[in-house]
PDB file of C-alpha atoms and ligand atoms in Angstrom:
ATOM      1  CA  UNK A 157      -2.398  20.568  -4.419  1.00 86.00           C
ATOM      2  CA  UNK A 158      -1.356  17.446  -6.347  1.00 91.00           C
ATOM      3  CA  UNK A 159      -3.970  15.795  -8.568  1.00 96.00           C
ATOM      4  CA  UNK A 160      -2.928  12.412  -7.164  1.00 98.00           C
ATOM      5  CA  UNK A 161      -5.178  11.072  -4.384  1.00 98.00           C
ATOM      6  CA  UNK A 162      -2.391   9.233  -2.600  1.00 98.00           C
ATOM      7  CA  UNK A 163       0.022  12.191  -2.887  1.00 98.00           C
ATOM      8  CA  UNK A 164      -2.702  14.226  -1.154  1.00 98.00           C
ATOM      9  CA  UNK A 165      -2.955  11.627   1.641  1.00 98.00           C
ATOM     10  CA  UNK A 166       0.842  11.515   1.981  1.00 98.00           C
ATOM     11  CA  UNK A 167       0.909  15.318   2.239  1.00 97.00           C
ATOM     12  CA  UNK A 168      -1.868  15.365   4.868  1.00 97.00           C
ATOM     13  CA  UNK A 169      -4.154  17.246   2.474  1.00 97.00           C
ATOM     14  CA  UNK A 170      -6.787  14.472   2.392  1.00 98.00           C
ATOM     15  CA  UNK A 171      -8.030  12.610   5.473  1.00 98.00           C
ATOM     16  CA  UNK A 172      -6.999   9.007   6.028  1.00 98.00           C
ATOM     17  CA  UNK A 173      -6.491   6.726   8.991  1.00 98.00           C
ATOM     18  CA  UNK A 174      -2.718   6.817   9.147  1.00 98.00           C
ATOM     19  CA  UNK A 175      -1.033   3.748  10.615  1.00 98.00           C
ATOM     20  CA  UNK A 176       2.591   4.761  10.187  1.00 98.00           C
ATOM     21  CA  UNK A 177       4.350   7.745   8.687  1.00 97.00           C
ATOM     22  CA  UNK A 178       7.986   8.523   7.916  1.00 98.00           C
ATOM     23  CA  UNK A 179       9.716  10.801   5.436  1.00 97.00           C
ATOM     24  CA  UNK A 180       9.670   8.232   2.636  1.00 98.00           C
ATOM     25  CA  UNK A 181       6.729   5.899   3.424  1.00 98.00           C
ATOM     26  CA  UNK A 182       3.132   6.347   4.616  1.00 98.00           C
ATOM     27  CA  UNK A 183       0.710   3.559   5.609  1.00 98.00           C
ATOM     28  CA  UNK A 184      -3.040   4.061   6.002  1.00 98.00           C
ATOM     29  CA  UNK A 185      -6.205   1.974   6.183  1.00 98.00           C
ATOM     30  CA  UNK A 186      -7.950   1.187   2.907  1.00 99.00           C
ATOM     31  CA  UNK A 187     -11.291   2.967   2.538  1.00 98.00           C
ATOM     32  CA  UNK A 188     -12.892  -0.243   1.120  1.00 98.00           C
ATOM     33  CA  UNK A 189     -11.345  -2.998   3.236  1.00 98.00           C
ATOM     34  CA  UNK A 190     -11.279  -6.471   1.672  1.00 98.00           C
ATOM     35  CA  UNK A 191     -10.140  -8.186   4.878  1.00 98.00           C
ATOM     36  CA  UNK A 192     -10.306  -7.422   8.633  1.00 98.00           C
ATOM     37  CA  UNK A 193      -6.902  -5.766   8.233  1.00 98.00           C
ATOM     38  CA  UNK A 194      -6.399  -3.911   4.941  1.00 98.00           C
ATOM     39  CA  UNK A 195      -3.661  -1.305   4.922  1.00 99.00           C
ATOM     40  CA  UNK A 196      -2.041   0.493   1.996  1.00 99.00           C
ATOM     41  CA  UNK A 197       1.679   1.220   2.142  1.00 99.00           C
ATOM     42  CA  UNK A 198       2.888   3.896  -0.256  1.00 98.00           C
ATOM     43  CA  UNK A 199       6.078   5.786  -1.028  1.00 98.00           C
ATOM     44  CA  UNK A 200       5.744   9.539  -0.469  1.00 98.00           C
ATOM     45  CA  UNK A 201       7.520   9.861  -3.833  1.00 98.00           C
ATOM     46  CA  UNK A 202       4.997   9.767  -6.683  1.00 98.00           C
ATOM     47  CA  UNK A 203       5.654   6.562  -8.634  1.00 98.00           C
ATOM     48  CA  UNK A 204       2.814   5.512 -10.937  1.00 98.00           C
ATOM     49  CA  UNK A 205       3.300   1.749 -10.659  1.00 98.00           C
ATOM     50  CA  UNK A 206       5.873  -1.033 -10.544  1.00 98.00           C
ATOM     51  CA  UNK A 207       6.076  -0.647 -14.324  1.00 98.00           C
ATOM     52  CA  UNK A 208       7.520   2.854 -13.822  1.00 98.00           C
ATOM     53  CA  UNK A 209      10.176   1.905 -11.259  1.00 98.00           C
ATOM     54  CA  UNK A 210      13.716   3.189 -11.734  1.00 98.00           C
ATOM     55  CA  UNK A 211      16.891   1.534 -10.491  1.00 98.00           C
ATOM     56  CA  UNK A 212      17.159   4.338  -7.914  1.00 98.00           C
ATOM     57  CA  UNK A 213      13.861   3.120  -6.360  1.00 98.00           C
ATOM     58  CA  UNK A 214      15.239  -0.289  -5.335  1.00 98.00           C
ATOM     59  CA  UNK A 215      15.971   0.726  -1.722  1.00 98.00           C
ATOM     60  CA  UNK A 216      12.579   2.418  -1.397  1.00 98.00           C
ATOM     61  CA  UNK A 217      10.795  -0.758  -2.550  1.00 98.00           C
ATOM     62  CA  UNK A 218      12.662  -2.669   0.128  1.00 98.00           C
ATOM     63  CA  UNK A 219      11.474  -0.104   2.687  1.00 98.00           C
ATOM     64  CA  UNK A 220       7.849  -0.711   1.656  1.00 98.00           C
ATOM     65  CA  UNK A 221       8.235  -4.413   2.438  1.00 98.00           C
ATOM     66  CA  UNK A 222      10.001  -3.799   5.741  1.00 98.00           C
ATOM     67  CA  UNK A 223       7.251  -1.396   6.808  1.00 98.00           C
ATOM     68  CA  UNK A 224       4.658  -4.013   5.751  1.00 98.00           C
ATOM     69  CA  UNK A 225       6.365  -6.568   7.997  1.00 98.00           C
ATOM     70  CA  UNK A 226       6.433  -4.149  10.957  1.00 98.00           C
ATOM     71  CA  UNK A 227       2.758  -3.294  10.547  1.00 98.00           C
ATOM     72  CA  UNK A 228       1.792  -6.963  10.169  1.00 98.00           C
ATOM     73  CA  UNK A 229       3.441  -7.575  13.556  1.00 98.00           C
ATOM     74  CA  UNK A 230       1.631  -4.589  15.111  1.00 98.00           C
ATOM     75  CA  UNK A 231      -1.681  -5.873  13.695  1.00 98.00           C
ATOM     76  CA  UNK A 232      -1.071  -9.368  15.122  1.00 98.00           C
ATOM     77  CA  UNK A 233      -1.061 -11.066  11.739  1.00 98.00           C
ATOM     78  CA  UNK A 234       1.248 -13.860  12.900  1.00 97.00           C
ATOM     79  CA  UNK A 235      -0.956 -16.485  11.221  1.00 97.00           C
ATOM     80  CA  UNK A 236      -0.235 -14.983   7.826  1.00 98.00           C
ATOM     81  CA  UNK A 237      -0.977 -12.105   5.528  1.00 98.00           C
ATOM     82  CA  UNK A 238      -0.897 -11.231   1.862  1.00 98.00           C
ATOM     83  CA  UNK A 239       0.951  -8.414   0.115  1.00 98.00           C
ATOM     84  CA  UNK A 240      -0.437  -7.351  -3.269  1.00 98.00           C
ATOM     85  CA  UNK A 241       0.763  -4.755  -5.778  1.00 98.00           C
ATOM     86  CA  UNK A 242      -1.750  -4.365  -8.587  1.00 98.00           C
ATOM     87  CA  UNK A 243       0.100  -3.059 -11.631  1.00 98.00           C
ATOM     88  CA  UNK A 244      -1.894  -1.637 -14.517  1.00 98.00           C
ATOM     89  CA  UNK A 245      -5.632  -1.474 -15.128  1.00 98.00           C
ATOM     90  CA  UNK A 246      -5.992  -5.112 -16.238  1.00 97.00           C
ATOM     91  CA  UNK A 247      -4.504  -6.201 -12.920  1.00 98.00           C
ATOM     92  CA  UNK A 248      -7.029  -4.072 -11.042  1.00 97.00           C
ATOM     93  CA  UNK A 249      -4.937  -0.991 -10.312  1.00 98.00           C
ATOM     94  CA  UNK A 250      -7.337   1.917  -9.850  1.00 98.00           C
ATOM     95  CA  UNK A 251      -5.101   4.475  -8.123  1.00 98.00           C
ATOM     96  CA  UNK A 252      -1.995   5.252 -10.133  1.00 98.00           C
ATOM     97  CA  UNK A 253       0.398   5.864  -7.266  1.00 98.00           C
ATOM     98  CA  UNK A 254       2.301   2.700  -6.399  1.00 98.00           C
ATOM     99  CA  UNK A 255       0.928   0.988  -3.275  1.00 98.00           C
ATOM    100  CA  UNK A 256       1.311  -2.299  -1.452  1.00 99.00           C
ATOM    101  CA  UNK A 257      -1.918  -3.813  -0.091  1.00 98.00           C
ATOM    102  CA  UNK A 258      -1.406  -5.547   3.262  1.00 98.00           C
ATOM    103  CA  UNK A 259      -4.341  -7.925   3.790  1.00 98.00           C
ATOM    104  CA  UNK A 260      -4.859 -10.172   6.794  1.00 98.00           C
ATOM    105  CA  UNK A 261      -7.156 -11.436   9.495  1.00 98.00           C
ATOM    106  CA  UNK A 262      -8.914 -14.065   7.372  1.00 98.00           C
ATOM    107  CA  UNK A 263      -8.049 -17.104   5.266  1.00 97.00           C
ATOM    108  CA  UNK A 264      -6.888 -16.207   1.757  1.00 97.00           C
ATOM    109  CA  UNK A 265      -7.616 -18.154  -1.407  1.00 96.00           C
ATOM    110  CA  UNK A 266      -5.409 -19.026  -4.347  1.00 97.00           C
ATOM    111  CA  UNK A 267      -5.385 -18.245  -7.210  1.00 95.00           C
ATOM    112  CA  UNK A 268      -6.632 -14.694  -6.618  1.00 92.00           C
ATOM    113  CA  UNK A 269      -9.398 -13.482  -8.918  1.00 81.00           C
TER     114      UNK A 269
HETATM  115  P1  LIG B 516      -5.845  -0.590  -6.435  1.00 67.95           P
HETATM  116  O1  LIG B 516      -7.159  -1.066  -6.972  1.00 67.95           O
HETATM  117  O2  LIG B 516      -4.815  -1.704  -6.314  1.00 67.95           O
HETATM  118  O3  LIG B 516      -5.322   0.604  -7.186  1.00 67.95           O
HETATM  119  O4  LIG B 516      -6.146  -0.123  -4.956  1.00 67.95           O
HETATM  120  C1  LIG B 516      -6.585   1.149  -4.624  1.00 67.95           C
HETATM  121  C2  LIG B 516      -7.143   1.055  -3.242  1.00 67.95           C
HETATM  122  O5  LIG B 516      -7.241   2.377  -2.749  1.00 67.95           O
HETATM  123  C3  LIG B 516      -8.531   0.460  -3.160  1.00 67.95           C
HETATM  124  O6  LIG B 516      -8.475  -0.736  -2.379  1.00 67.95           O
HETATM  125  C4  LIG B 516      -9.370   1.509  -2.457  1.00 67.95           C
HETATM  126  C5  LIG B 516      -8.347   2.463  -1.908  1.00 67.95           C
HETATM  127  N1  LIG B 516      -8.743   3.859  -1.902  1.00 67.95           N
HETATM  128  C6  LIG B 516      -9.201   4.551  -2.965  1.00 67.95           C
HETATM  129  N2  LIG B 516      -9.440   5.829  -2.612  1.00 67.95           N
HETATM  130  C7  LIG B 516      -9.106   5.927  -1.286  1.00 67.95           C
HETATM  131  C8  LIG B 516      -9.136   7.013  -0.359  1.00 67.95           C
HETATM  132  O7  LIG B 516      -9.500   8.155  -0.649  1.00 67.95           O
HETATM  133  N3  LIG B 516      -8.725   6.732   0.900  1.00 67.95           N
HETATM  134  C9  LIG B 516      -8.304   5.475   1.269  1.00 67.95           C
HETATM  135  N4  LIG B 516      -7.931   5.316   2.549  1.00 67.95           N
HETATM  136  N5  LIG B 516      -8.256   4.447   0.413  1.00 67.95           N
HETATM  137  C10 LIG B 516      -8.656   4.678  -0.855  1.00 67.95           C
END
């Protein structure tokens, strides 16, 4: 079994509330939701963070955003939503498998903390 938490979720080895699954992308509900809708969208490929992206990952990153858009529609987030990719510990990244946070269902503030 992989040592990476999100690789385990992608492989079905760790329980999660899966929202959407395909060969290259998995989306599941965040265990500590920060908004009424809080979903994590991850590549099944283990990529540590945006800082580790390779040119070959460009299409995959586009897929993450397209999946985010589809899920936002399914979750009725027509009034707006926020996509966040924390990159590195100072930015608040705590799980080192690249993930997009999809947050919605409440008013958001700017600048973020
Ligand atoms: P970040 O801080 O950007 O690395 O976000 C990691 C998110 O992952 C955080 O919001 C909580 C969530 N999380 C951590 N462990 C688990 C888990 O085992 N299951 C689920 N569903 N979410 C998790």
